[in-house]
Coordinates of C-alpha atoms (C1' of nucleotides) in Angstrom, one line a residue:
Chain A
M1310 CA 102.9 211.9 24.3
D1311 CA 100.5 210.2 26.6
N1312 CA 97.6 212.6 26.4
Y1313 CA 94.3 210.8 27.2
S1314 CA 92.9 210.2 30.6
V1315 CA 90.3 207.3 30.8
K1316 CA 87.5 209.8 30.5
K1317 CA 88.9 211.7 27.6
L1318 CA 89.7 208.6 25.6
A1319 CA 86.3 207.1 26.5
Q1320 CA 84.5 210.2 25.2
L1321 CA 86.8 210.4 22.2
A1322 CA 85.9 206.8 21.2
G1323 CA 82.3 206.9 22.4
V1324 CA 82.7 204.0 25.1
S1325 CA 82.4 204.0 28.8
V1326 CA 85.3 204.3 31.2
R1327 CA 84.2 200.9 32.6
T1328 CA 84.8 199.5 29.1
L1329 CA 88.4 200.8 29.2
H1330 CA 89.0 199.4 32.7
L1331 CA 87.7 196.1 31.4
Y1332 CA 89.8 196.2 28.2
D1333 CA 92.8 196.9 30.3
K1334 CA 92.2 194.1 32.8
M1335 CA 91.7 191.6 30.0
G1336 CA 94.8 192.9 28.3
L1337 CA 92.9 194.0 25.1
L1338 CA 93.9 197.7 25.5
K1339 CA 96.6 198.6 28.1
P1340 CA 97.3 202.3 28.9
S1341 CA 100.7 203.3 27.8
V1342 CA 101.4 204.7 31.2
R1343 CA 100.3 204.6 34.8
T1344 CA 100.8 207.7 36.9
E1345 CA 102.1 207.4 40.5
A1346 CA 98.6 207.3 41.6
R1347 CA 97.9 204.4 39.2
Y1348 CA 95.8 206.7 37.0
R1349 CA 95.6 205.3 33.5
L1350 CA 97.1 207.4 30.5
Y1351 CA 96.8 206.6 26.9
G1352 CA 98.7 207.7 23.9
E1353 CA 97.9 207.9 20.2
K1354 CA 98.9 204.3 19.6
E1355 CA 96.2 203.3 22.1
L1356 CA 93.5 205.4 20.5
L1357 CA 94.4 203.8 17.2
R1358 CA 94.1 200.3 18.6
L1359 CA 90.9 201.4 20.2
Q1360 CA 89.6 202.4 16.8
Q1361 CA 90.5 199.0 15.4
I1362 CA 89.0 197.2 18.4
L1363 CA 85.6 199.2 17.9
F1364 CA 85.6 198.2 14.3
Y1365 CA 85.7 194.6 15.1
R1366 CA 83.3 194.9 18.0
E1367 CA 80.8 196.7 15.6
L1368 CA 81.0 193.5 13.5
D1369 CA 80.0 191.6 16.7
F1370 CA 83.3 189.7 17.0
P1371 CA 83.8 188.5 20.6
L1372 CA 86.5 190.5 22.4
K1373 CA 88.8 187.6 22.7
E1374 CA 88.8 187.1 19.0
I1375 CA 89.6 190.7 18.5
A1376 CA 92.6 190.3 20.7
D1377 CA 93.7 187.4 18.6
I1378 CA 93.2 189.4 15.5
L1379 CA 95.0 192.5 16.6
D1380 CA 97.9 190.6 18.5
N1381 CA 98.6 188.0 15.9
P1382 CA 99.3 189.8 12.6
A1383 CA 99.6 186.3 11.1
F1384 CA 96.0 185.8 11.8
D1385 CA 94.0 184.9 8.7
M1386 CA 91.7 187.8 8.6
V1387 CA 90.1 186.8 5.4
Q1388 CA 89.1 183.4 6.8
A1389 CA 87.9 185.1 10.1
L1390 CA 85.7 187.5 8.2
E1391 CA 84.3 184.9 5.9
G1392 CA 83.5 182.6 8.9
H1393 CA 81.9 185.5 10.7
R1394 CA 80.0 186.4 7.6
R1395 CA 78.5 182.9 7.5
A1396 CA 77.5 183.2 11.1
L1397 CA 75.8 186.4 10.6
L1398 CA 73.8 185.1 7.6
A1399 CA 72.8 182.2 9.6
R1400 CA 71.4 184.5 12.4
K1401 CA 69.7 186.4 9.7
E1402 CA 67.9 183.4 8.3
R1403 CA 66.8 182.4 11.8
I1404 CA 65.4 185.9 12.2
D1405 CA 63.5 185.4 8.9
T1406 CA 62.0 182.2 10.3
L1407 CA 61.0 183.9 13.6
V1408 CA 59.4 186.8 11.8
G1409 CA 57.5 184.4 9.7
T1410 CA 56.3 182.6 12.7
I1411 CA 55.3 185.9 14.3
D1412 CA 53.3 186.9 11.2
N1413 CA 51.5 183.7 11.2
T1414 CA 50.6 184.1 14.7
L1415 CA 49.6 187.6 14.2
V1416 CA 47.2 186.6 11.4
T1417 CA 45.8 184.0 13.5
L1418 CA 45.3 186.2 16.4
K1419 CA 43.7 189.0 14.4
N1420 CA 41.3 186.7 12.6
N1421 CA 40.1 185.6 16.0
R1422 CA 41.4 182.2 15.5
M1423 CA 42.2 179.7 18.2
L1424 CA 45.4 179.9 19.9
Q1425 CA 44.8 178.1 23.1
V1426 CA 44.8 174.3 23.2
E1427 CA 41.8 174.7 25.5
D1428 CA 39.7 176.1 22.7
L1429 CA 40.2 172.9 20.7
Y1430 CA 38.5 170.9 23.4
E1431 CA 35.7 173.5 24.0
G1432 CA 33.4 172.8 26.8
I1433 CA 35.5 169.7 27.9
P1434 CA 36.5 169.7 31.6
R1435 CA 40.1 170.5 31.8
D1436 CA 41.3 167.4 33.6
K1437 CA 39.7 165.1 31.1
M1438 CA 41.1 167.1 28.3
D1439 CA 44.5 166.7 30.0
A1440 CA 44.1 163.0 30.3
W1441 CA 42.9 162.7 26.6
R1442 CA 45.9 164.6 25.4
K1443 CA 48.4 162.6 27.4
E1444 CA 46.9 159.3 26.3
A1445 CA 46.7 160.5 22.7
M1446 CA 50.3 161.5 22.8
V1447 CA 51.3 158.0 24.0
R1448 CA 49.2 156.3 21.5
W1449 CA 49.8 158.5 18.4
G1450 CA 53.0 160.0 19.2
E1451 CA 53.5 163.5 20.8
S1452 CA 54.6 165.2 17.6
T1453 CA 51.6 164.0 15.8
I1454 CA 49.3 165.5 18.4
L1455 CA 51.1 168.8 18.4
A1456 CA 51.0 168.9 14.7
V1457 CA 47.4 168.2 14.6
E1458 CA 46.6 170.9 17.2
D1459 CA 48.8 173.2 15.4
T1460 CA 46.7 172.6 12.3
L1461 CA 43.5 173.0 14.1
R1462 CA 44.6 176.3 15.7
S1463 CA 44.6 177.8 12.3
I1464 CA 41.0 177.2 11.9
T1465 CA 38.6 179.9 12.9
K1466 CA 36.0 179.3 15.5
E1467 CA 33.2 179.6 12.8
E1468 CA 35.0 177.0 10.7
M1469 CA 35.2 174.7 13.5
A1470 CA 31.5 175.1 14.4
A1471 CA 30.8 174.3 10.6
L1472 CA 33.0 171.2 10.8
K1473 CA 31.3 170.0 14.0
Q1474 CA 27.9 170.4 12.3
E1475 CA 28.8 168.6 9.2
L1476 CA 30.2 165.7 11.2
E1477 CA 27.0 165.6 13.4
E1478 CA 24.9 165.4 10.3
L1479 CA 27.0 162.4 9.2
N1480 CA 26.7 160.8 12.6
T1481 CA 23.0 161.0 12.3
Q1482 CA 23.0 159.2 9.0
L1483 CA 25.5 156.6 10.4
S1484 CA 23.2 155.9 13.5
A1485 CA 20.6 154.9 11.0
L1486 CA 23.0 152.2 9.7
M1487 CA 24.3 150.8 12.9
H1488 CA 22.6 147.7 12.3
A1489 CA 24.5 147.2 9.0
D1490 CA 28.0 145.7 8.3
P1491 CA 30.6 148.3 9.0
A1492 CA 32.3 147.1 5.9
S1493 CA 29.2 147.6 3.8
H1494 CA 29.3 149.9 0.8
E1495 CA 26.9 152.4 2.2
V1496 CA 28.6 152.7 5.6
Q1497 CA 32.0 152.9 3.9
Q1498 CA 30.7 155.8 1.7
L1499 CA 29.7 157.8 4.7
I1500 CA 33.1 157.1 6.4
D1501 CA 34.8 158.3 3.2
R1502 CA 32.7 161.5 3.5
R1503 CA 34.0 161.9 7.0
Y1504 CA 37.5 161.8 5.7
V1505 CA 36.9 164.1 3.0
I1506 CA 35.3 166.6 5.4
V1507 CA 38.1 166.5 7.9
M1508 CA 40.6 166.7 5.2
R1509 CA 39.0 169.8 3.7
F1510 CA 39.6 171.5 7.1
T1511 CA 42.9 170.1 7.9
G1512 CA 44.4 168.3 5.1
G1513 CA 47.7 169.2 3.3
K1514 CA 48.9 171.6 6.1
V1515 CA 51.0 169.2 7.9
G1516 CA 53.4 168.1 5.2
M1517 CA 52.1 164.7 4.7
D1518 CA 51.0 162.9 1.6
R1519 CA 47.5 161.5 1.4
L1520 CA 48.3 158.1 2.7
E1521 CA 50.4 159.3 5.5
Y1522 CA 47.5 161.6 6.4
F1523 CA 45.0 158.8 6.4
R1524 CA 47.3 156.7 8.5
K1525 CA 48.0 159.4 11.0
L1526 CA 45.7 162.4 11.2
G1527 CA 42.7 161.1 9.5
E1528 CA 42.7 157.9 11.6
L1529 CA 43.3 160.0 14.8
Y1530 CA 40.4 162.4 14.1
V1531 CA 37.9 160.1 12.8
A1532 CA 38.6 156.9 14.6
D1533 CA 39.8 158.0 17.9
N1534 CA 36.8 158.6 20.1
R1535 CA 39.0 160.7 22.4
Y1536 CA 38.3 163.3 19.8
T1537 CA 34.6 163.3 20.2
P1538 CA 34.6 166.8 21.3
V1539 CA 35.7 167.7 17.9
N1540 CA 33.6 165.4 15.9
G1541 CA 30.8 165.1 18.2
L1542 CA 30.2 161.4 18.6
P1543 CA 26.8 160.9 20.3
S1544 CA 27.2 157.5 21.9
M1545 CA 29.7 154.9 22.7
E1546 CA 27.9 152.4 20.5
L1547 CA 28.1 154.7 17.6
A1548 CA 31.7 155.4 18.4
L1549 CA 32.6 151.8 18.3
F1550 CA 30.8 151.3 15.1
I1551 CA 32.5 154.0 13.4
Q1552 CA 35.7 152.9 14.8
A1553 CA 35.2 149.5 13.3
A1554 CA 34.0 150.9 9.9
T1555 CA 37.1 153.2 9.9
K1556 CA 39.5 150.4 10.6
H1557 CA 38.2 148.6 7.5
Y1558 CA 38.2 151.8 5.6
V1559 CA 41.8 152.6 6.4
A1560 CA 42.9 149.1 5.6
Q1561 CA 41.2 149.4 2.3
Q1562 CA 42.9 152.7 1.7
S1563 CA 46.3 151.5 2.6
R1564 CA 46.5 148.7 0.0
Chain B
M328 CA 47.9 162.7 37.6
D329 CA 51.3 164.1 38.2
N330 CA 53.4 162.0 36.0
Y331 CA 56.6 163.6 34.9
S332 CA 59.8 163.7 36.9
V333 CA 62.2 166.3 35.9
K334 CA 64.2 164.2 33.7
K335 CA 61.2 162.8 31.8
L336 CA 59.7 166.2 31.2
A337 CA 63.0 167.6 30.2
Q338 CA 63.5 164.8 27.6
L339 CA 60.0 165.2 26.5
A340 CA 60.3 168.9 25.9
G341 CA 64.0 168.7 24.7
V342 CA 65.4 170.9 27.5
S343 CA 67.9 170.2 30.2
V344 CA 67.1 169.4 33.8
R345 CA 68.8 172.5 34.8
T346 CA 66.4 174.6 32.7
L347 CA 63.4 173.1 34.6
H348 CA 65.2 173.9 37.9
L349 CA 65.8 177.4 36.8
Y350 CA 62.3 177.9 35.5
D351 CA 61.1 176.6 38.8
K352 CA 63.2 178.8 41.0
M353 CA 62.1 181.9 38.9
G354 CA 58.6 180.9 39.0
L355 CA 58.2 180.5 35.3
L356 CA 57.2 176.8 35.6
K357 CA 56.5 175.4 38.9
P358 CA 56.1 171.6 39.5
S359 CA 52.6 170.5 40.4
V360 CA 53.8 168.6 43.3
R361 CA 56.8 168.0 45.4
T362 CA 57.4 164.5 46.9
E363 CA 58.4 164.2 50.5
A364 CA 62.1 164.0 49.3
R365 CA 61.4 167.4 47.5
Y366 CA 61.4 165.6 44.1
R367 CA 59.6 167.8 41.4
L368 CA 56.7 166.1 39.7
Y369 CA 54.9 167.8 36.7
G370 CA 51.5 167.2 35.4
E371 CA 49.9 167.9 32.1
K372 CA 49.0 171.4 32.8
E373 CA 52.8 172.0 33.4
L374 CA 53.7 170.2 30.0
L375 CA 51.4 172.4 28.2
R376 CA 52.7 175.5 29.8
L377 CA 56.2 174.4 28.9
Q378 CA 55.2 174.0 25.3
Q379 CA 54.0 177.7 25.5
I380 CA 57.1 178.7 27.2
L381 CA 59.3 177.1 24.5
F382 CA 57.2 178.6 21.7
Y383 CA 58.0 182.1 22.9
R384 CA 61.5 181.2 23.8
E385 CA 62.0 180.0 20.3
L386 CA 60.9 183.6 19.2
D387 CA 63.7 184.9 21.3
F388 CA 61.5 186.4 24.0
P389 CA 63.3 187.0 27.2
L390 CA 61.8 184.8 30.0
K391 CA 60.6 187.4 32.2
E392 CA 58.5 188.6 29.3
I393 CA 57.1 185.1 28.7
A394 CA 56.1 185.0 32.3
D395 CA 54.2 188.2 31.8
I396 CA 52.5 187.0 28.8
L397 CA 51.5 183.6 30.3
D398 CA 50.6 184.8 33.6
N399 CA 48.7 187.9 32.7
P400 CA 46.0 186.8 30.2
A401 CA 45.0 190.3 29.6
F402 CA 48.4 190.9 28.2
D403 CA 48.2 192.5 24.8
M404 CA 49.7 189.6 22.8
V405 CA 49.3 191.4 19.5
Q406 CA 51.2 194.3 20.5
A407 CA 53.9 192.3 22.2
L408 CA 54.3 190.1 19.0
E409 CA 54.4 193.3 16.8
G410 CA 56.9 195.1 19.0
H411 CA 59.0 191.9 18.9
R412 CA 58.7 191.7 15.3
R413 CA 60.1 195.3 14.9
A414 CA 63.0 194.4 17.0
L415 CA 63.8 191.4 15.0
L416 CA 63.7 193.4 11.8
A417 CA 66.0 195.9 13.3
R418 CA 68.5 193.1 14.2
K419 CA 68.1 191.8 10.7
E420 CA 68.9 195.2 9.1
R421 CA 72.0 195.6 11.6
I422 CA 73.1 192.3 10.3
D423 CA 72.7 193.4 6.7
T424 CA 75.0 196.4 7.5
L425 CA 77.5 194.1 9.1
V426 CA 77.6 191.7 6.3
G427 CA 78.1 194.7 3.8
T428 CA 81.0 196.0 5.8
I429 CA 82.4 192.6 5.9
D430 CA 82.0 192.3 2.2
N431 CA 83.7 195.6 1.6
T432 CA 86.5 194.6 4.0
L433 CA 87.0 191.3 2.1
V434 CA 87.0 193.0 -1.3
T435 CA 89.6 195.4 0.2
L436 CA 91.8 192.7 1.6
K437 CA 91.6 190.5 -1.4
N438 CA 92.6 193.3 -3.8
N439 CA 95.6 194.1 -1.7
R440 CA 94.1 197.4 -0.7
M441 CA 95.3 199.4 2.3
L442 CA 93.6 198.6 5.6
Q443 CA 96.1 199.9 8.1
V444 CA 96.0 203.6 8.9
E445 CA 99.8 203.4 8.8
D446 CA 99.7 202.7 5.0
L447 CA 98.0 206.1 4.5
Y448 CA 101.0 207.7 5.8
E449 CA 103.6 205.4 4.1
G450 CA 107.2 206.2 5.0
I451 CA 106.2 208.7 7.8
P452 CA 107.7 208.0 11.2
R453 CA 105.2 206.7 13.5
D454 CA 105.3 209.5 16.0
K455 CA 105.0 212.2 13.6
M456 CA 102.0 210.6 11.9
D457 CA 100.3 210.2 15.4
A458 CA 100.8 213.8 16.1
W459 CA 99.5 214.8 12.7
R460 CA 96.4 212.7 13.0
K461 CA 95.7 214.1 16.5
E462 CA 96.0 217.7 15.5
A463 CA 94.0 217.0 12.3
M464 CA 91.2 215.6 14.3
V465 CA 91.1 218.6 16.5
R466 CA 91.3 220.9 13.7
W467 CA 88.9 219.3 11.2
G468 CA 86.8 217.1 13.5
E469 CA 87.5 213.5 14.4
S470 CA 84.7 212.1 12.3
T471 CA 86.0 214.0 9.2
I472 CA 89.4 212.6 9.6
L473 CA 88.0 209.0 10.2
A474 CA 85.7 209.4 7.1
V475 CA 88.5 210.6 5.0
E476 CA 90.8 207.8 6.1
D477 CA 88.0 205.4 5.4
T478 CA 87.7 206.7 1.9
L479 CA 91.4 206.4 1.3
R480 CA 91.6 202.8 2.6
S481 CA 89.4 201.8 -0.4
I482 CA 92.0 203.1 -2.9
T483 CA 94.7 200.6 -4.0
K484 CA 98.2 201.3 -3.6
E485 CA 98.8 201.7 -7.3
E486 CA 96.0 204.3 -7.4
M487 CA 97.5 206.0 -4.5
A488 CA 100.9 206.0 -6.3
A489 CA 99.1 207.6 -9.4
L490 CA 97.6 210.2 -7.2
K491 CA 100.8 211.2 -5.8
Q492 CA 102.5 211.4 -9.1
E493 CA 99.8 213.6 -10.5
L494 CA 100.0 215.9 -7.6
E495 CA 103.7 216.1 -7.9
E496 CA 103.5 217.1 -11.5
L497 CA 101.0 219.9 -10.5
N498 CA 103.4 220.9 -7.7
T499 CA 106.2 221.4 -10.2
Q500 CA 104.0 223.6 -12.4
L501 CA 103.0 225.6 -9.3
S502 CA 106.5 226.1 -8.2
A503 CA 107.2 227.8 -11.5
L504 CA 104.4 230.2 -10.6
M505 CA 105.3 231.0 -7.0
H506 CA 106.2 234.7 -8.0
A507 CA 102.7 235.2 -9.3
D508 CA 99.5 236.2 -7.3
P509 CA 97.8 233.3 -5.7
A510 CA 94.6 234.6 -6.8
S511 CA 95.6 234.8 -10.4
H512 CA 93.9 232.9 -13.1
E513 CA 96.8 230.6 -14.0
V514 CA 97.3 229.6 -10.4
Q515 CA 93.7 229.3 -9.7
Q516 CA 93.3 226.9 -12.7
L517 CA 96.1 224.7 -11.3
I518 CA 94.4 224.6 -7.8
D519 CA 91.1 223.6 -9.5
R520 CA 92.9 220.7 -11.2
R521 CA 94.2 219.7 -7.8
Y522 CA 90.6 219.6 -6.6
V523 CA 89.5 217.6 -9.6
I524 CA 92.3 215.1 -9.2
V525 CA 91.8 214.6 -5.5
M526 CA 87.9 214.3 -6.0
R527 CA 88.5 211.8 -8.7
F528 CA 89.9 209.5 -6.2
T529 CA 88.0 210.3 -3.1
G530 CA 84.9 212.3 -4.1
G531 CA 81.4 211.3 -3.6
K532 CA 82.1 208.6 -1.3
V533 CA 81.4 210.2 1.9
G534 CA 78.0 211.5 1.6
M535 CA 78.6 215.1 1.2
D536 CA 77.7 217.5 -1.6
R537 CA 80.2 219.3 -3.8
L538 CA 80.4 222.5 -1.5
E539 CA 80.5 220.5 1.6
Y540 CA 83.3 218.4 0.1
F541 CA 85.2 221.6 -0.8
R542 CA 84.9 223.0 2.6
K543 CA 86.0 219.8 4.4
L544 CA 87.7 217.2 2.5
G545 CA 89.2 219.2 -0.4
E546 CA 90.2 222.0 2.0
L547 CA 91.9 219.3 4.2
Y548 CA 93.7 217.4 1.5
V549 CA 94.8 220.2 -0.6
A550 CA 95.5 223.0 1.8
D551 CA 96.6 221.2 5.0
N552 CA 100.3 220.6 4.8
R553 CA 99.9 218.0 7.5
Y554 CA 98.9 215.8 4.5
T555 CA 102.1 216.3 2.5
P556 CA 102.8 212.7 2.7
V557 CA 99.8 212.2 0.6
N558 CA 100.0 215.0 -1.8
G559 CA 103.8 215.3 -1.7
L560 CA 104.5 219.0 -1.1
P561 CA 108.1 219.7 -1.7
S562 CA 108.8 222.8 0.4
M563 CA 107.2 224.9 3.1
E564 CA 107.2 227.9 0.7
L565 CA 105.2 226.0 -1.8
A566 CA 103.0 224.8 0.8
L567 CA 102.2 228.3 2.0
F568 CA 101.6 229.4 -1.5
I569 CA 99.3 226.6 -2.2
Q570 CA 97.6 227.3 1.0
A571 CA 96.9 231.1 0.2
A572 CA 95.8 230.0 -3.4
T573 CA 93.5 227.5 -1.9
K574 CA 91.9 229.8 0.4
H575 CA 91.1 232.1 -2.3
Y576 CA 89.8 229.1 -4.5
V577 CA 87.5 227.9 -1.8
A578 CA 86.1 231.4 -1.0
Q579 CA 85.3 231.8 -4.8
Q580 CA 83.6 228.2 -4.9
S581 CA 81.6 229.0 -1.6
R582 CA 79.9 232.0 -3.2
Chain C
dC261 C1' 91.9 224.5 52.7
dT262 C1' 88.0 223.1 50.9
dT263 C1' 85.1 221.8 47.0
dG264 C1' 84.1 219.4 42.9
dA265 C1' 85.6 216.6 39.4
dC266 C1' 88.1 212.8 38.4
dT267 C1' 90.1 208.2 39.4
dC268 C1' 91.0 203.8 41.5
dT269 C1' 89.7 199.0 43.0
dA270 C1' 86.4 195.8 44.3
dA271 C1' 82.1 193.7 44.4
dC272 C1' 77.7 192.5 42.9
dC273 C1' 74.1 192.4 39.0
dT274 C1' 72.5 191.2 34.4
dT275 C1' 70.8 186.4 30.6
dA276 C1' 69.9 181.7 30.3
dG277 C1' 71.6 178.3 31.6
dG278 C1' 76.4 174.7 31.8
dT279 C1' 79.2 172.4 35.0
dC280 C1' 80.7 170.4 39.0
dA281 C1' 80.4 168.9 44.1
dT282 C1' 78.0 166.8 47.7
dA283 C1' 74.6 164.6 49.7
dC284 C1' 70.2 162.3 49.5
dC285 C1' 66.7 159.0 47.5
dC286 C1' 64.9 155.0 45.1
dT287 C1' 64.7 150.4 43.4
dA288 C1' 66.7 146.2 41.3
dT289 C1' 69.7 142.5 42.1
dA290 C1' 72.9 139.3 44.5
Chain D
dT1373 C1' 69.2 142.9 53.4
dA1374 C1' 73.1 145.1 51.7
dT1375 C1' 74.7 147.5 48.0
dA1376 C1' 75.3 149.4 43.4
dG1377 C1' 73.6 152.5 39.8
dG1378 C1' 70.8 155.9 38.5
dG1379 C1' 68.0 159.8 39.6
dT1380 C1' 67.5 164.0 42.3
dA1381 C1' 68.2 168.4 45.2
dT1382 C1' 70.8 172.3 46.4
dG1383 C1' 74.4 175.4 46.0
dA1384 C1' 78.3 177.4 44.2
dC1385 C1' 81.0 179.1 40.4
dC1386 C1' 81.3 180.2 35.4
dT1387 C1' 80.2 182.2 30.9
dA1388 C1' 80.1 187.9 27.8
dA1389 C1' 80.4 192.6 28.0
dG1390 C1' 79.9 195.5 30.7
dG1391 C1' 76.4 198.7 34.3
dT1392 C1' 76.1 200.1 38.8
dT1393 C1' 77.2 201.2 43.1
dA1394 C1' 80.7 201.9 47.3
dG1395 C1' 84.6 203.5 49.6
dA1396 C1' 88.7 205.6 49.2
dG1397 C1' 92.3 208.3 47.0
dT1398 C1' 93.8 212.4 43.6
dC1399 C1' 93.9 216.6 41.3
dA1400 C1' 93.2 221.5 40.1
dA1401 C1' 90.7 225.8 41.1
dG1402 C1' 89.0 229.2 44.2

DNA sequence: CTTGACTCTAACCTTAGGTCATACCCTATA
DNA sequence: TATAGGGTATGACCTAAGGTTAGAGTCAAG
């Protein structure tokens, strides 16, 4: 009547002997009999119970919950299954997100895009770059900086080079106007072009509206001279001039 | 230059202090400096590295693999990500299967279908049923029995009652022919009807073609008198008669 | 009577940390 | 200057579901 040794039962059910030892110790599946030498012997009831256990285990139920289900016939199985179903769907959704992230990363990598933060500050000494980032995070908020860098990472190196060049041309024009009023129409027009250029490269990708973008990213990239490596400001004087002009510009836009 | 204490860095990155301790011990993220009192201090490089770590962790990479990726710049990231992507998709597929199983089980439960193996052998003493099952498993193969029971579980009790009744009517007709040749046309016609009836209830659900079904499930259910509780054979003589007739029938069909 | 297969228990290992316990360190305030 | 409160370090034990030895005992066949 008690036919199966540990090994036989294990082979029959496709589990390891260790598993049966474990189930025994935790009370999930006890052998029907122990021989004098403490060998475990299992009968048909145990085989049946093991089948049930494996059914729920296959569904990724934790063993303790399986014990609850099997030992408490009043257990609300429908509710347990529905809860479990929800958990599984949540896992699945998370996996979808992860796969999406991986896909984006792969596209980025394969198109020779920039993944390393260092690339954003090309040619800038590491220690300076670290200091810049830290200060920028304090000043603009960590999440802002990370979002910006995230956006910039999706730009290819060629695009970044083009961006730099366009900004440098603008800088040349602005240099010629440094004697003028930062709030003058001509200067403001050039500042506007700066915004347009930067937004063409980075805009709309960080889930902010235009004003929000101006207030945060635009302001950051155009006005913050920490980002000279990106927009290539040639001199401190010009930087200060642009900063003043930008302050006026943002104030106008925000109204 | 080394700005962050454990707690500050932990809060900044949204992890626990324990996590940083762990990453330190396992060499994944070492503080840039230890004070005289062995306090950990982290700099910007470490913050950056932690960001990278968390990126991969978010993708469910094991920490050791993250260390490989970050410490070995020659690491083929594209391949790592693609492999990981495949693994994630496999997980997702598995989850789909599990959800499907749960849905089936829920439908079964809600429609008052039979989930317990015992229900398949209604009214049969437990010990006999266990013996039957075991012997049947030896004779027909364990997986066959499990598949059959699986199929039967998806039948409602009402359907099972109808099945039994139809089979009993057939048995009555067969009883009247017990004097005849089991291979005779009339008997064979009735045996064929048995197959048709059984297949109407269980056929096509176990992924076998018609011949395979005849050879395995049909033979099992119609000829194996262990399954009298299901097909309700009234006497041993009739059982033997049907077995003989079925043997002939299957031989004919297999040709 | 020995060999080989089987079994027992116990202990340690795995992931990625959580949760104490104990002791030390630092600094602001009375 | 003493102390209180908060930060920190180390170590140990815990989680889930077993895998992997290690040492010792058991069983059946030749």
